[in-house]
PDB file of C-alpha atoms and ligand atoms in Angstrom:
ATOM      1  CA  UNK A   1     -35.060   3.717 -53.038  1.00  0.00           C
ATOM      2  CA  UNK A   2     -34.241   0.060 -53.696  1.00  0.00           C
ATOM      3  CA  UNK A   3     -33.162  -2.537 -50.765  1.00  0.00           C
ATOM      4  CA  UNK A   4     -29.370  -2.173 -51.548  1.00  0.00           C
ATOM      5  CA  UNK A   5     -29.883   1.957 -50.829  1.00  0.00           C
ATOM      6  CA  UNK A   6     -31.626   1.156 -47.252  1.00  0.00           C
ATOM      7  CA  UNK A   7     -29.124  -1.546 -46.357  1.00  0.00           C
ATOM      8  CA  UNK A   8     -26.356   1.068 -47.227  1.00  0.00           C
ATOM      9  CA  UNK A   9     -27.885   4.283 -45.434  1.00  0.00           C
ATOM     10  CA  UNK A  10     -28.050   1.819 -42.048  1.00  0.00           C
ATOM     11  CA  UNK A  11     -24.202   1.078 -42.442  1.00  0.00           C
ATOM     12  CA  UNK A  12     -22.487   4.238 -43.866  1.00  0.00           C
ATOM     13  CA  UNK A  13     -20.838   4.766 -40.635  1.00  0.00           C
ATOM     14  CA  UNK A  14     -19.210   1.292 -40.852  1.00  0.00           C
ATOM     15  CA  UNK A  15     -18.353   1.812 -44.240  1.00  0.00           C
ATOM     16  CA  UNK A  16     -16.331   4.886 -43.962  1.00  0.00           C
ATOM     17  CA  UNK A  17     -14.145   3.230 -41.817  1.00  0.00           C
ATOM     18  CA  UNK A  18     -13.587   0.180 -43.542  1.00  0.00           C
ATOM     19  CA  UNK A  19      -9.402  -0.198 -44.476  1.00  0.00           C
ATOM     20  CA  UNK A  20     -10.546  -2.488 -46.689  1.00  0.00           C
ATOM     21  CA  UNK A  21     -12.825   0.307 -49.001  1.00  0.00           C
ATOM     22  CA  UNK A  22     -10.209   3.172 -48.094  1.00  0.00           C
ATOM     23  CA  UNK A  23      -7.196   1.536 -49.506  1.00  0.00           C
ATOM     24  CA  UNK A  24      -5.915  -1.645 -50.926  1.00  0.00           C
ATOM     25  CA  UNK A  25      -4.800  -3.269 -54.468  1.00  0.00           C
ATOM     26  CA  UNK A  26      -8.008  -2.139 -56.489  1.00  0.00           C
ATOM     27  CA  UNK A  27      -8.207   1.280 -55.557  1.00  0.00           C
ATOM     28  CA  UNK A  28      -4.200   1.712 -56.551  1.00  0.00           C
ATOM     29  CA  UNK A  29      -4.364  -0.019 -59.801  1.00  0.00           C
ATOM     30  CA  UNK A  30      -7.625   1.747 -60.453  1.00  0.00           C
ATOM     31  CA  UNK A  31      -5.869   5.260 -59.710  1.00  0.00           C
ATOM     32  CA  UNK A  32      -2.665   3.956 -61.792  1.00  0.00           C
ATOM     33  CA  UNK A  33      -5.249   3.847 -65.075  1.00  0.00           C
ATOM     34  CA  UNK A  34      -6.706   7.204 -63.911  1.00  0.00           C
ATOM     35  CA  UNK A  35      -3.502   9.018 -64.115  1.00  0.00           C
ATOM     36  CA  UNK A  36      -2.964   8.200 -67.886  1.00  0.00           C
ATOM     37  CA  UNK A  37      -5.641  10.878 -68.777  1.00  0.00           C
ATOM     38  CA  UNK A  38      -6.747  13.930 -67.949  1.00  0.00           C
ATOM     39  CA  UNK A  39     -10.819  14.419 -67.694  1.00  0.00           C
ATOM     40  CA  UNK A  40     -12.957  17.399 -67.654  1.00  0.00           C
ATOM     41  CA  UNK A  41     -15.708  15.406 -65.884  1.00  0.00           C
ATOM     42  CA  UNK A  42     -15.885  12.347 -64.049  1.00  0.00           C
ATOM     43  CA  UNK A  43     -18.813  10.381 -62.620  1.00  0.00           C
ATOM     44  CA  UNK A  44     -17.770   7.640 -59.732  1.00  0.00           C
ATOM     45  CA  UNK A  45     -20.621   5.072 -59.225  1.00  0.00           C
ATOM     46  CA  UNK A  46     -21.993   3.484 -56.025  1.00  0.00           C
ATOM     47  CA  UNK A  47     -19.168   5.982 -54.487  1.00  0.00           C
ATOM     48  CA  UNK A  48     -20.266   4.760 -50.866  1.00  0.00           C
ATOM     49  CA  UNK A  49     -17.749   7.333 -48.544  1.00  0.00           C
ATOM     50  CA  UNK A  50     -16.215   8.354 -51.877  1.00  0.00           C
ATOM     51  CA  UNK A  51     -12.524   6.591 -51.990  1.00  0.00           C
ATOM     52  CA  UNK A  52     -12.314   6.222 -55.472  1.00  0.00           C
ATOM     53  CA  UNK A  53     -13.821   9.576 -56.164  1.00  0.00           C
ATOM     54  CA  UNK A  54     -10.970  10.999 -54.217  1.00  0.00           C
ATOM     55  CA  UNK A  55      -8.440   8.802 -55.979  1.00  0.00           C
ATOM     56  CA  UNK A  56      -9.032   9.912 -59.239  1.00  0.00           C
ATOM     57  CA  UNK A  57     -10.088  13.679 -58.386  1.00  0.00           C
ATOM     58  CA  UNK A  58      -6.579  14.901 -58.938  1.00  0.00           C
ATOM     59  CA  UNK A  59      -6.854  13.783 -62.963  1.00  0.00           C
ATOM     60  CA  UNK A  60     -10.327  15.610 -63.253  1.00  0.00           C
ATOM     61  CA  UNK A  61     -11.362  18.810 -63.615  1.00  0.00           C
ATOM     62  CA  UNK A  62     -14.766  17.834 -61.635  1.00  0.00           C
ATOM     63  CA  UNK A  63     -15.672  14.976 -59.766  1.00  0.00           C
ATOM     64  CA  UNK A  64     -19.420  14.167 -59.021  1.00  0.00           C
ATOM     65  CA  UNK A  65     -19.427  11.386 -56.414  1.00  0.00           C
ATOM     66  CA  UNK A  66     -22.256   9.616 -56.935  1.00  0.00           C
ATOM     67  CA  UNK A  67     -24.619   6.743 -54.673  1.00  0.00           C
ATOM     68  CA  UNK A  68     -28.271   5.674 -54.118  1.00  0.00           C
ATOM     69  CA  UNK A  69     -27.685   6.213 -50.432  1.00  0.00           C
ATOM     70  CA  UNK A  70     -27.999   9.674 -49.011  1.00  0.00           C
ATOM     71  CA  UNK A  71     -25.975   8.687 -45.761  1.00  0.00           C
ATOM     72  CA  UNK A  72     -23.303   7.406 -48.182  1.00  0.00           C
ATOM     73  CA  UNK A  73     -22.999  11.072 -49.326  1.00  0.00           C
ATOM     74  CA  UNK A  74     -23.183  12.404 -46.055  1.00  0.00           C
ATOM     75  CA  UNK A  75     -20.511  10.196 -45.073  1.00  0.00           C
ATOM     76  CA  UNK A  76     -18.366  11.312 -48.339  1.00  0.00           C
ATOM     77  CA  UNK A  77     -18.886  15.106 -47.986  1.00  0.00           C
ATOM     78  CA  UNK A  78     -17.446  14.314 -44.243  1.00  0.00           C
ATOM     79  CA  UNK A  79     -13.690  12.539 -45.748  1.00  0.00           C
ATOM     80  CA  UNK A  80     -14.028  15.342 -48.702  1.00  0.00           C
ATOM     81  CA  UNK A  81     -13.554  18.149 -46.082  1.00  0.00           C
ATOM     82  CA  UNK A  82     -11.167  15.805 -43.797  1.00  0.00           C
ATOM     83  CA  UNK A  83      -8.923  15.589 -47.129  1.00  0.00           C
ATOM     84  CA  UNK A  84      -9.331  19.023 -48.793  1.00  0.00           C
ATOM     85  CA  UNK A  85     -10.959  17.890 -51.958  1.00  0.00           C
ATOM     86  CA  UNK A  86     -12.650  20.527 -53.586  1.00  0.00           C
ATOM     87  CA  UNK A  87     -13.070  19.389 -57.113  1.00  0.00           C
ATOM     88  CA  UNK A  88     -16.284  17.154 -55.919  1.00  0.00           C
ATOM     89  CA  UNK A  89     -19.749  17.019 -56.165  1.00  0.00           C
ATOM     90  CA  UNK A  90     -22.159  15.076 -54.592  1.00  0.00           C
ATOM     91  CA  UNK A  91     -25.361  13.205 -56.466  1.00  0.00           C
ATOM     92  CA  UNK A  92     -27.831  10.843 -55.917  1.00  0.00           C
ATOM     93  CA  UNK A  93     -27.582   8.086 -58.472  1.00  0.00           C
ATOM     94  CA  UNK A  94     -29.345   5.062 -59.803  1.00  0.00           C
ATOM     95  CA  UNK A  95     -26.491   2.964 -61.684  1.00  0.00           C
ATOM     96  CA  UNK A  96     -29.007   1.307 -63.809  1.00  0.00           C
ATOM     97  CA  UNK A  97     -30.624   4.904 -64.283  1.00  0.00           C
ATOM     98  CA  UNK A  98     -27.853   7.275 -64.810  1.00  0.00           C
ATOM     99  CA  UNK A  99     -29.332  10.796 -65.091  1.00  0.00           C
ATOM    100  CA  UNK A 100     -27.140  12.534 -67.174  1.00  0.00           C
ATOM    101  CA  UNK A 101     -27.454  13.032 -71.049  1.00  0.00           C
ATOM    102  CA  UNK A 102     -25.890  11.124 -73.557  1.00  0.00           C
ATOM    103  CA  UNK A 103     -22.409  11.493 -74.027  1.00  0.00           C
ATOM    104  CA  UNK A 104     -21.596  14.097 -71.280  1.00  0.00           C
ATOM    105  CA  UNK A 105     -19.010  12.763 -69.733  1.00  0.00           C
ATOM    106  CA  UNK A 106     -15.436  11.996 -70.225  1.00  0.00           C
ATOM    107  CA  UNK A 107     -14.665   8.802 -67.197  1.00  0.00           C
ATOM    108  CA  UNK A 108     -17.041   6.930 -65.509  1.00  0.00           C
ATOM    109  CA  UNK A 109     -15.390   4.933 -62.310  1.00  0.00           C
ATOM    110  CA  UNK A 110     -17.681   1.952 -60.163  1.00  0.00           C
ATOM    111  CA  UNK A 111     -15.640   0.007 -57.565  1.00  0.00           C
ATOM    112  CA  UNK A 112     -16.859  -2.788 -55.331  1.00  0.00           C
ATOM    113  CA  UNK A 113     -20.093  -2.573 -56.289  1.00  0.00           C
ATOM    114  CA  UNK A 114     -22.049  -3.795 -59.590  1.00  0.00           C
ATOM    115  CA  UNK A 115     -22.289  -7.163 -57.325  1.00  0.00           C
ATOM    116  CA  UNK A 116     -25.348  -5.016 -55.754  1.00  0.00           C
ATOM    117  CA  UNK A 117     -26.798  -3.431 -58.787  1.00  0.00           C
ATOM    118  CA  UNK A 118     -29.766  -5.714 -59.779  1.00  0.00           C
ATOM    119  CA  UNK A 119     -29.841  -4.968 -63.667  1.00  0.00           C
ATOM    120  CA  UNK A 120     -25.485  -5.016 -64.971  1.00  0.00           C
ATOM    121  CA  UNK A 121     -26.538  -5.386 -68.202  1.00  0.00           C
ATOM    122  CA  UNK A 122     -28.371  -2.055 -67.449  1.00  0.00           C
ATOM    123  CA  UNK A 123     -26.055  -0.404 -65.331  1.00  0.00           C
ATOM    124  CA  UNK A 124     -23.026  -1.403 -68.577  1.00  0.00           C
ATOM    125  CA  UNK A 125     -25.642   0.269 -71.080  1.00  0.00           C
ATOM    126  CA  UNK A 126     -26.499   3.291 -69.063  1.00  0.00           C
ATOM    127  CA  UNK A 127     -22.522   3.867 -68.451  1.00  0.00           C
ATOM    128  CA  UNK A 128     -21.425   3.066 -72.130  1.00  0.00           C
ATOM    129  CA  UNK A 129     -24.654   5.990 -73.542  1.00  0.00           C
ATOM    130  CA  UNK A 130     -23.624   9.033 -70.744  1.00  0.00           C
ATOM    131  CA  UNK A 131     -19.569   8.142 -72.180  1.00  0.00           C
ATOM    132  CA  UNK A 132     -18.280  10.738 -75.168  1.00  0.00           C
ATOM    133  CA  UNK A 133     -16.665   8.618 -77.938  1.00  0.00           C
ATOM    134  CA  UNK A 134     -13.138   7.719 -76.679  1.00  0.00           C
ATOM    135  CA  UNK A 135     -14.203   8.081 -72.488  1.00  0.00           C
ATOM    136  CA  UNK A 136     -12.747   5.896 -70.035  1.00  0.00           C
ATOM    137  CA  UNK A 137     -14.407   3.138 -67.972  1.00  0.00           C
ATOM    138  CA  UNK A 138     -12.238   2.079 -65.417  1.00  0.00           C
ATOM    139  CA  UNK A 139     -14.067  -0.927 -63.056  1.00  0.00           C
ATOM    140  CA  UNK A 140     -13.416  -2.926 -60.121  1.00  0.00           C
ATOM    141  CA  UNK A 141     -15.341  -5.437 -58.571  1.00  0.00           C
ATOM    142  CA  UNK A 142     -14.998  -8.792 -56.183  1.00  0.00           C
ATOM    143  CA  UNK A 143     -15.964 -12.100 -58.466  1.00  0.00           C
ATOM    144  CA  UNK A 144     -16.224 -15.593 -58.191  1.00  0.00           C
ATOM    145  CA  UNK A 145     -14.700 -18.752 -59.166  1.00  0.00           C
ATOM    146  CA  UNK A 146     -15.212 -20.314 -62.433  1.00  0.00           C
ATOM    147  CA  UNK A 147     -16.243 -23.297 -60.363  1.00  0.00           C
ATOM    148  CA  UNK A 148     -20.028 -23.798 -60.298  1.00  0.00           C
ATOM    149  CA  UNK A 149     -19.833 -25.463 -57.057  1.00  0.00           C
ATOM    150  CA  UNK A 150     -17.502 -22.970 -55.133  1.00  0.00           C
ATOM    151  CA  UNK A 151     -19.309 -19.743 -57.053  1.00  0.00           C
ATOM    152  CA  UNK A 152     -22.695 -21.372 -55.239  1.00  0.00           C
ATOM    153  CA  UNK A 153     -21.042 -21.531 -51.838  1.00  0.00           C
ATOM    154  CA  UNK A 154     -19.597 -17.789 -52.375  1.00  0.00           C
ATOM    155  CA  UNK A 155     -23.246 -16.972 -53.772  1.00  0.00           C
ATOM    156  CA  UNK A 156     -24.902 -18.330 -50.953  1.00  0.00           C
ATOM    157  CA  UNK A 157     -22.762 -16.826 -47.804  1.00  0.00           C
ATOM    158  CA  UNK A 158     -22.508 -13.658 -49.460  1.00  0.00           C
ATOM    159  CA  UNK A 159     -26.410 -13.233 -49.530  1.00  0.00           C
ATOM    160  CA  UNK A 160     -26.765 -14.894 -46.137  1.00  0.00           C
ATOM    161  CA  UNK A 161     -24.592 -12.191 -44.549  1.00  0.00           C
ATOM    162  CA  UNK A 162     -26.069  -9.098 -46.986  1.00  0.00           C
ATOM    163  CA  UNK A 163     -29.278 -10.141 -48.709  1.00  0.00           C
ATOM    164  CA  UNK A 164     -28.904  -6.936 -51.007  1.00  0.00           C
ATOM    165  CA  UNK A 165     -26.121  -9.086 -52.522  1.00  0.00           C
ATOM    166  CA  UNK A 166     -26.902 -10.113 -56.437  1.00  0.00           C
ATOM    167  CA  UNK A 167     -24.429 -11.746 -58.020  1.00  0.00           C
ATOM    168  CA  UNK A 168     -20.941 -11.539 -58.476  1.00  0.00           C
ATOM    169  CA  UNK A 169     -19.689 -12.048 -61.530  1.00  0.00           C
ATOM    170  CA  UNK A 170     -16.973 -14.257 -63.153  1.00  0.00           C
ATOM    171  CA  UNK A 171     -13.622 -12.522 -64.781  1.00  0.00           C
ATOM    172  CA  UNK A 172     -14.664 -14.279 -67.539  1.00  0.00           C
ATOM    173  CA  UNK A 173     -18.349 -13.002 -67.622  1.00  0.00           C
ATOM    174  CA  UNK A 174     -16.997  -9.279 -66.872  1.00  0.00           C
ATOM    175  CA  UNK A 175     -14.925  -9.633 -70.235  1.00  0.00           C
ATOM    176  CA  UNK A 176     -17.416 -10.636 -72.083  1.00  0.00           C
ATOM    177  CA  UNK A 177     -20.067  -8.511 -70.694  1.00  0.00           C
ATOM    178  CA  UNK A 178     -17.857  -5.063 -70.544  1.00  0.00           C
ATOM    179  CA  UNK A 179     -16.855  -5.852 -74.356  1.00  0.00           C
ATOM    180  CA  UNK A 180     -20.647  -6.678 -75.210  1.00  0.00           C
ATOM    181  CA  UNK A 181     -21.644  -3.392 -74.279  1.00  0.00           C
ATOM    182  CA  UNK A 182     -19.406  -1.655 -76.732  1.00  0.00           C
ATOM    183  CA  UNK A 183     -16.452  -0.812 -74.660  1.00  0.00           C
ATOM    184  CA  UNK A 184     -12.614  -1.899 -76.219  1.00  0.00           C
ATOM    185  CA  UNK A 185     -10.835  -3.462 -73.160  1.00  0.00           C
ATOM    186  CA  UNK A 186      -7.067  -1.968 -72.887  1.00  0.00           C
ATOM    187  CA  UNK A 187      -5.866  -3.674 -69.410  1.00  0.00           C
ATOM    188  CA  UNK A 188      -7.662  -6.077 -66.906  1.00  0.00           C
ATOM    189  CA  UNK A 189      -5.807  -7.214 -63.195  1.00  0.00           C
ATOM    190  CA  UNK A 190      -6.926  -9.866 -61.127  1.00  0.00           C
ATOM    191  CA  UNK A 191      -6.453  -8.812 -57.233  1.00  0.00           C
ATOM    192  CA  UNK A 192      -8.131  -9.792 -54.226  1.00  0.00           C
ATOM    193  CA  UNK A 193      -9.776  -8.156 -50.878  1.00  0.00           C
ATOM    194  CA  UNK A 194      -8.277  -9.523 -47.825  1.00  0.00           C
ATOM    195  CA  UNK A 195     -10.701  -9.562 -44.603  1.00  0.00           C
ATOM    196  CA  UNK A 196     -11.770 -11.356 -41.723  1.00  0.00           C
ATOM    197  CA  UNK A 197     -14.840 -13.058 -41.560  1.00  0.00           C
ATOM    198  CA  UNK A 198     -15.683 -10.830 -37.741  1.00  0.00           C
ATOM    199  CA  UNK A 199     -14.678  -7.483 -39.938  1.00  0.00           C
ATOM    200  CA  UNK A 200     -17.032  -8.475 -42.997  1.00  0.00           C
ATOM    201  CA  UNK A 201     -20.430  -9.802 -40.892  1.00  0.00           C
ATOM    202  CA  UNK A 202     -19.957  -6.625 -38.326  1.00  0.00           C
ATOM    203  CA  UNK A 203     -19.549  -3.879 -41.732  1.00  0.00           C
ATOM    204  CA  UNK A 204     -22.688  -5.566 -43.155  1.00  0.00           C
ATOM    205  CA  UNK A 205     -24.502  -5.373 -39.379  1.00  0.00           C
ATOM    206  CA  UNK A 206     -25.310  -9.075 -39.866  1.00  0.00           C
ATOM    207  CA  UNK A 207     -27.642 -10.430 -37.627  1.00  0.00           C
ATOM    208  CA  UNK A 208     -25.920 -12.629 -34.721  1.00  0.00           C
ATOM    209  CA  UNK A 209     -27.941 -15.396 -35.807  1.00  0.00           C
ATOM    210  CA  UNK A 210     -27.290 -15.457 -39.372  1.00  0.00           C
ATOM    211  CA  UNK A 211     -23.644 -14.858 -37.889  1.00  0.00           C
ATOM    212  CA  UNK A 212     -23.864 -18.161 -36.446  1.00  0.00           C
ATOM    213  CA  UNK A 213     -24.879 -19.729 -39.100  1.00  0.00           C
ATOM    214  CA  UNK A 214     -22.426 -18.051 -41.498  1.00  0.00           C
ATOM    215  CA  UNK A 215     -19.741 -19.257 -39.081  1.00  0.00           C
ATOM    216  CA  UNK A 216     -20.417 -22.430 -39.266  1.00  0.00           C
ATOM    217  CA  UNK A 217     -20.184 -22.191 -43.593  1.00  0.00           C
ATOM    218  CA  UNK A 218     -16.835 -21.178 -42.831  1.00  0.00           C
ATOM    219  CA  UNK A 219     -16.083 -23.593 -40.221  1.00  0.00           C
ATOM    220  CA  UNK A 220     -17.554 -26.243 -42.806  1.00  0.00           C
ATOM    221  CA  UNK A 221     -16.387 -25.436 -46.002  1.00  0.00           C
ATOM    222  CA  UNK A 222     -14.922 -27.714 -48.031  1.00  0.00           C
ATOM    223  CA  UNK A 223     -11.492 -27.854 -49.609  1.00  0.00           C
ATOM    224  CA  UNK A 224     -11.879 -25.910 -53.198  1.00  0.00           C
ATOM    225  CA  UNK A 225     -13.510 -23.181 -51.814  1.00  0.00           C
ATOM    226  CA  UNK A 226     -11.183 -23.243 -48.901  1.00  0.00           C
ATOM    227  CA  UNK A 227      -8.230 -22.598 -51.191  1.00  0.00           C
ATOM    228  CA  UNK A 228      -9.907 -20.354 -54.242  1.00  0.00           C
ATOM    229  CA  UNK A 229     -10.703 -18.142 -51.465  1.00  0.00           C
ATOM    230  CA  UNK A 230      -7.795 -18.512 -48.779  1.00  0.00           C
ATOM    231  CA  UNK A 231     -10.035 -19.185 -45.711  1.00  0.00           C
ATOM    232  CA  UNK A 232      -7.411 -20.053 -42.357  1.00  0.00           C
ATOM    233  CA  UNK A 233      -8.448 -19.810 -38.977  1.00  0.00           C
ATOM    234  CA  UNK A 234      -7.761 -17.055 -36.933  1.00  0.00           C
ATOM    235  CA  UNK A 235      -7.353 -17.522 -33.476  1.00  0.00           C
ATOM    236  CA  UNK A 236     -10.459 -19.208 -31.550  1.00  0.00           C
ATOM    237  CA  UNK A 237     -13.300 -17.340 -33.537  1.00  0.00           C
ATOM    238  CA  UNK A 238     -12.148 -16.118 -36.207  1.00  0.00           C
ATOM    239  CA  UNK A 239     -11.121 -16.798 -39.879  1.00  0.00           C
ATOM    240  CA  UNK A 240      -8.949 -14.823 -42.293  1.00  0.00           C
ATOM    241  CA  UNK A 241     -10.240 -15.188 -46.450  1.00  0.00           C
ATOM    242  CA  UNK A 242     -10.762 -12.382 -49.397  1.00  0.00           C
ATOM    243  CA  UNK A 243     -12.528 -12.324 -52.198  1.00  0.00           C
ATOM    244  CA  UNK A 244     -11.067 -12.322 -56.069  1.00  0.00           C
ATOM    245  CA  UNK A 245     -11.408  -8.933 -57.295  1.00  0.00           C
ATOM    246  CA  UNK A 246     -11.488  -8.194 -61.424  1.00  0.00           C
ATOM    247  CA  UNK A 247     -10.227  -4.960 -62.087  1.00  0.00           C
ATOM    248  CA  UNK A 248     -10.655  -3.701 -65.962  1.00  0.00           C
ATOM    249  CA  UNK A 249      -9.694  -0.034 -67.716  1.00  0.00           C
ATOM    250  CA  UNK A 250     -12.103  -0.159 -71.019  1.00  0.00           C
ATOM    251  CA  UNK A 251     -12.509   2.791 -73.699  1.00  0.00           C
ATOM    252  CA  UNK A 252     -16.300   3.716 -75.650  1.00  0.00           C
ATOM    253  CA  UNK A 253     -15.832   3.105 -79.069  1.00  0.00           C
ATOM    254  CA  UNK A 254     -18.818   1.833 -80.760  1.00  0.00           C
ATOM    255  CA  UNK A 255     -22.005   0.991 -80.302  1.00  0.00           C
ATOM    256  CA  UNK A 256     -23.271  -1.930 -78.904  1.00  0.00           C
TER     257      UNK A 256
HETATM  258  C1  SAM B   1     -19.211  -1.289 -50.942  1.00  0.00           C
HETATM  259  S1  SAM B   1     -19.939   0.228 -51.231  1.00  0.00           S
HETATM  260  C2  SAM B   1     -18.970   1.022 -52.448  1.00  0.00           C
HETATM  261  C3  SAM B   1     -17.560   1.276 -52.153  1.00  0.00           C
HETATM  262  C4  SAM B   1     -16.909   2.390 -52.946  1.00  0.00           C
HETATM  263  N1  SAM B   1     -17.221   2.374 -54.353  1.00  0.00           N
HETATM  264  C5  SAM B   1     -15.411   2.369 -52.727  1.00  0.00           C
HETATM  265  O1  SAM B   1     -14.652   2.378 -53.693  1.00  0.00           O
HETATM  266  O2  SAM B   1     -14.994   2.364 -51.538  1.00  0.00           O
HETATM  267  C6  SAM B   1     -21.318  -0.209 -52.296  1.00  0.00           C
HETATM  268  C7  SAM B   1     -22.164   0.999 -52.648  1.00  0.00           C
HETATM  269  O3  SAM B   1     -23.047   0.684 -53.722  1.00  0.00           O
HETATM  270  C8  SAM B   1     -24.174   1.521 -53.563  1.00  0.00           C
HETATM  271  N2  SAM B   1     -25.238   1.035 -54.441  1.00  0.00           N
HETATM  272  C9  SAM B   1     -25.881  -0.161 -54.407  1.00  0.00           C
HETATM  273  N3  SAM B   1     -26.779  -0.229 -55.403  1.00  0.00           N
HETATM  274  C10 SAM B   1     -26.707   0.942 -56.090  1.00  0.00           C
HETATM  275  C11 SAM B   1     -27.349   1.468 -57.249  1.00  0.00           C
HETATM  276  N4  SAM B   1     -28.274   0.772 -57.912  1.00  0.00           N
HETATM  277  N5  SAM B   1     -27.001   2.691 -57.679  1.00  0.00           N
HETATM  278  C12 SAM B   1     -26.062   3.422 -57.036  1.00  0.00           C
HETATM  279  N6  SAM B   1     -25.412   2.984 -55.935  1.00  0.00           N
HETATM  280  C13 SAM B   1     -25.724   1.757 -55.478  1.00  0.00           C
HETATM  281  C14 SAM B   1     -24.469   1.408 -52.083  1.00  0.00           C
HETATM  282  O4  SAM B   1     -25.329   2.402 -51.606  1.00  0.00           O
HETATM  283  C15 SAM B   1     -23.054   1.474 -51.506  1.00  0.00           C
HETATM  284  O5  SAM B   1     -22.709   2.785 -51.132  1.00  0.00           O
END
């Protein structure tokens, strides 16, 4: 198991609580592309407690909710029972190493994720060869700013606070990466994740002294990143910010 899969098996607990994974914009435009299809079977990558898989169950006729952390599934199977899913199954899955054939499946879903997956190029090919001609590839994911200089602050917090952070990708560089790999892009949204900064260090289990220091990058931060990324004080130790998110529904229909 790689880094990201030990750093998510410590914090599954804290993840299956998170408002911010359970609901929110990207999980209903994500379901609102679900619904225009029905699927016979649907793979959801880097599920974590399985949100998404549960959002788009109802269009599939099976579900495998899929992660590299076992805890992750543990933590799924848990909400599956809470909420009387039973079209699911649960798998351990590499993104970047996707073990099911070619062309078995009919939707792939990955939301708030790839940003961890150390090979995208990879984890795009691997989703684009287990898609039938015509599947759906519906993606969400928090980005960065087109500005070198606020993308290198974002870069540089978000690996301070969660060093299985890899990089989070531009809208621009999603386009052009998602369409690279084959895929015909039929609607993209630009959303965002709203959180504050005590909610995102204590998810991640942060250490209080990279805490500090992390507070400090907010306290500090200078004026573009300030706005691209709506950072306000909240109360006497707190701040309130989210991240851009890139949402993107995109259809297999040639090779790459
Ligand atoms: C923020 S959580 C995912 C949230 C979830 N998709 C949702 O919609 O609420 C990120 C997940 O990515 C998983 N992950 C990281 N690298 C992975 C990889 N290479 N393959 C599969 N899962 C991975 C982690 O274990 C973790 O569960």
């Amino acid at each position: 198991m790689n880094s990201a899969g030990e750093q998510f098996n410590r914090q599954a607990a804290r993840y299956a609580v998170s408002e911010a994974h359970a609901s929110g914009a990207s999980l209903r435009i994500l379901t609102a592309w679900a619904s225009l299809e029905r699927y016979t079977m649907g793979l959801d990558i880097a599920t974590g407690p399985g949100f998404t898989a549960f959002a788009v169950a109802e269009f599939c006729d099976t579900i495998v909710a899929s992660d590299i952390a076992r805890r992750m599934l543990d933590q799924a199977r848990i909400i599956a029972g809470e909420r009387s899913v039973d079209n699911v199954r649960f798998e351990i899955v590499d993104a970047c190493d996707i073990s099911y054939p070619d062309a078995s499946l009919d939707l792939v879903t990955c939301r708030t994720a790839p940003h961890h997956f150390t090979d995208v190029g990879r984890f795009l090919s691997e989703v684009h060869r287990v898609l039938s001609p015509g599947g759906v590839f519906l993606l969400c994911d928090t980005t960065t700013s087109e500005d070198p200089e606020v993308a290198a602050w974002h870069h540089r917090v978000e690996v301070e606070r969660d060093p299985t952070h890899v990089t989070a990708q531009t809208p621009s560089g999603w386009r052009r990466d998602v369409t690279d790999a084959g895929f015909e892009i039929s609607h993209t949204a630009n959303t965002r994740v709203d959180m504050t900064f005590q909610e995102w260090v204590e998810r991640s289990g942060t250490p209080a002294a990279a805490q500090v220091g992390l507070y400090r990058e907010f306290a500090a931060a200078f004026r573009g990143v300030r706005s691209e990324f709506g950072i306000r004080r909240l109360g006497e130790d707190d701040f309130e910010f989210y991240w851009p998110v890139f949402c993107c529904r995109s259809v297999k229909t040639q090779c790459p």
